[in-house]
Structure formats: C-alpha cells, structure tokens
Amino acid sequence: MSVELIVVIASVVITWLIFTWLVKVLKASLSTAITIAAILLILQLVFGIQYQTIWQEIIKLPEIIWQLINKN
C-alpha cells in the first residue's frame, strides 16, 4: 500500500465522521427548535400567553436566580 492511498482512505474516513456528526447536530437542533415552537404554540392557543411574555420572563430568570442565591 502506498502512502497516498492511506492518506486518501484516512481523509475519507475523517470526512465521513464529520458529516455524520454534523447530521446528528442538525437533527438535535431541529428537534429542539420544533419542541420549543410547539410549547410556545400551546401556551399561546390554550392559555393566551404571548411569546413576548415568555421572553421577558426568560430575560428576568438570571436576576431571580441571583436573588435566590444571595438570600441564603
């Protein structure tokens, strides 16, 4: 076996590993995005809570956690 063949095989294997990793990351990202969208849709349709309200609470969350930590 020549060195060039080994390099080509190694590069194909590395490319395949990177590609499969990228596909897994994209699947996880899409799954998370769809879950978040479904939760927001349910909150809006069932309870009438707008996404802006949720966003405001998310922004306040670090401050609330900080206050809970400092009380002890």
PDB file of C-alpha atoms in Angstrom:
ATOM      1  CA  MET A   1       0.000   0.000   0.000  1.00  0.00           C
ATOM      2  CA  SER A   2       1.291   3.382  -0.885  1.00  0.00           C
ATOM      3  CA  VAL A   3       1.220   6.350   1.439  1.00  0.00           C
ATOM      4  CA  GLU A   4      -1.097   8.260  -0.907  1.00  0.00           C
ATOM      5  CA  LEU A   5      -3.734   5.534  -0.667  1.00  0.00           C
ATOM      6  CA  ILE A   6      -3.564   5.537   3.121  1.00  0.00           C
ATOM      7  CA  VAL A   7      -3.945   9.327   3.166  1.00  0.00           C
ATOM      8  CA  VAL A   8      -6.966   9.141   0.849  1.00  0.00           C
ATOM      9  CA  ILE A   9      -8.609   6.445   2.961  1.00  0.00           C
ATOM     10  CA  ALA A  10      -7.942   8.390   6.169  1.00  0.00           C
ATOM     11  CA  SER A  11      -9.348  11.577   4.673  1.00  0.00           C
ATOM     12  CA  VAL A  12     -12.496   9.754   3.507  1.00  0.00           C
ATOM     13  CA  VAL A  13     -12.990   8.275   6.984  1.00  0.00           C
ATOM     14  CA  ILE A  14     -12.481  11.663   8.664  1.00  0.00           C
ATOM     15  CA  THR A  15     -14.855  13.334   6.201  1.00  0.00           C
ATOM     16  CA  TRP A  16     -17.486  10.672   6.864  1.00  0.00           C
ATOM     17  CA  LEU A  17     -17.139  11.093  10.641  1.00  0.00           C
ATOM     18  CA  ILE A  18     -17.506  14.867  10.385  1.00  0.00           C
ATOM     19  CA  PHE A  19     -20.520  14.500   8.095  1.00  0.00           C
ATOM     20  CA  THR A  20     -22.300  12.069  10.428  1.00  0.00           C
ATOM     21  CA  TRP A  21     -21.548  14.314  13.402  1.00  0.00           C
ATOM     22  CA  LEU A  22     -22.976  17.298  11.525  1.00  0.00           C
ATOM     23  CA  VAL A  23     -26.146  15.373  10.673  1.00  0.00           C
ATOM     24  CA  LYS A  24     -26.608  14.432  14.346  1.00  0.00           C
ATOM     25  CA  VAL A  25     -26.143  18.048  15.444  1.00  0.00           C
ATOM     26  CA  LEU A  26     -28.650  19.276  12.870  1.00  0.00           C
ATOM     27  CA  LYS A  27     -31.197  16.637  13.908  1.00  0.00           C
ATOM     28  CA  ALA A  28     -30.852  17.611  17.557  1.00  0.00           C
ATOM     29  CA  SER A  29     -31.115  21.318  16.736  1.00  0.00           C
ATOM     30  CA  LEU A  30     -34.214  20.847  14.603  1.00  0.00           C
ATOM     31  CA  SER A  31     -35.810  18.636  17.234  1.00  0.00           C
ATOM     32  CA  THR A  32     -35.183  21.250  19.919  1.00  0.00           C
ATOM     33  CA  ALA A  33     -36.491  24.070  17.732  1.00  0.00           C
ATOM     34  CA  ILE A  34     -39.670  22.149  16.913  1.00  0.00           C
ATOM     35  CA  THR A  35     -40.225  21.335  20.590  1.00  0.00           C
ATOM     36  CA  ILE A  36     -39.820  24.992  21.598  1.00  0.00           C
ATOM     37  CA  ALA A  37     -42.177  26.096  18.813  1.00  0.00           C
ATOM     38  CA  ALA A  38     -44.776  23.526  19.905  1.00  0.00           C
ATOM     39  CA  ILE A  39     -44.580  24.664  23.543  1.00  0.00           C
ATOM     40  CA  LEU A  40     -44.949  28.316  22.533  1.00  0.00           C
ATOM     41  CA  LEU A  41     -47.893  27.479  20.272  1.00  0.00           C
ATOM     42  CA  ILE A  42     -49.647  25.539  23.035  1.00  0.00           C
ATOM     43  CA  LEU A  43     -49.071  28.373  25.514  1.00  0.00           C
ATOM     44  CA  GLN A  44     -50.489  30.862  23.052  1.00  0.00           C
ATOM     45  CA  LEU A  45     -53.509  28.832  21.926  1.00  0.00           C
ATOM     46  CA  VAL A  46     -54.515  27.290  25.247  1.00  0.00           C
ATOM     47  CA  PHE A  47     -53.552  29.973  27.770  1.00  0.00           C
ATOM     48  CA  GLY A  48     -53.294  33.108  25.616  1.00  0.00           C
ATOM     49  CA  ILE A  49     -49.690  33.709  26.672  1.00  0.00           C
ATOM     50  CA  GLN A  50     -47.696  35.558  24.020  1.00  0.00           C
ATOM     51  CA  TYR A  51     -44.100  34.675  23.206  1.00  0.00           C
ATOM     52  CA  GLN A  52     -43.021  38.189  24.249  1.00  0.00           C
ATOM     53  CA  THR A  53     -44.201  37.433  27.785  1.00  0.00           C
ATOM     54  CA  ILE A  54     -42.189  34.216  27.854  1.00  0.00           C
ATOM     55  CA  TRP A  55     -39.132  36.068  26.506  1.00  0.00           C
ATOM     56  CA  GLN A  56     -39.430  38.734  29.235  1.00  0.00           C
ATOM     57  CA  GLU A  57     -39.520  36.039  31.904  1.00  0.00           C
ATOM     58  CA  ILE A  58     -36.509  34.300  30.386  1.00  0.00           C
ATOM     59  CA  ILE A  59     -34.604  37.589  30.495  1.00  0.00           C
ATOM     60  CA  LYS A  60     -35.543  38.044  34.188  1.00  0.00           C
ATOM     61  CA  LEU A  61     -34.533  34.482  35.088  1.00  0.00           C
ATOM     62  CA  PRO A  62     -30.829  35.141  35.869  1.00  0.00           C
ATOM     63  CA  GLU A  63     -31.789  38.002  38.190  1.00  0.00           C
ATOM     64  CA  ILE A  64     -34.326  35.809  40.006  1.00  0.00           C
ATOM     65  CA  ILE A  65     -31.761  33.028  40.408  1.00  0.00           C
ATOM     66  CA  TRP A  66     -29.166  35.530  41.672  1.00  0.00           C
ATOM     67  CA  GLN A  67     -31.629  36.837  44.263  1.00  0.00           C
ATOM     68  CA  LEU A  68     -32.380  33.295  45.435  1.00  0.00           C
ATOM     69  CA  ILE A  69     -28.679  32.538  45.814  1.00  0.00           C
ATOM     70  CA  ASN A  70     -27.941  35.726  47.736  1.00  0.00           C
ATOM     71  CA  LYS A  71     -30.820  35.240  50.217  1.00  0.00           C
ATOM     72  CA  ASN A  72     -29.073  32.250  51.820  1.00  0.00           C
TER      73      ASN A  72
END
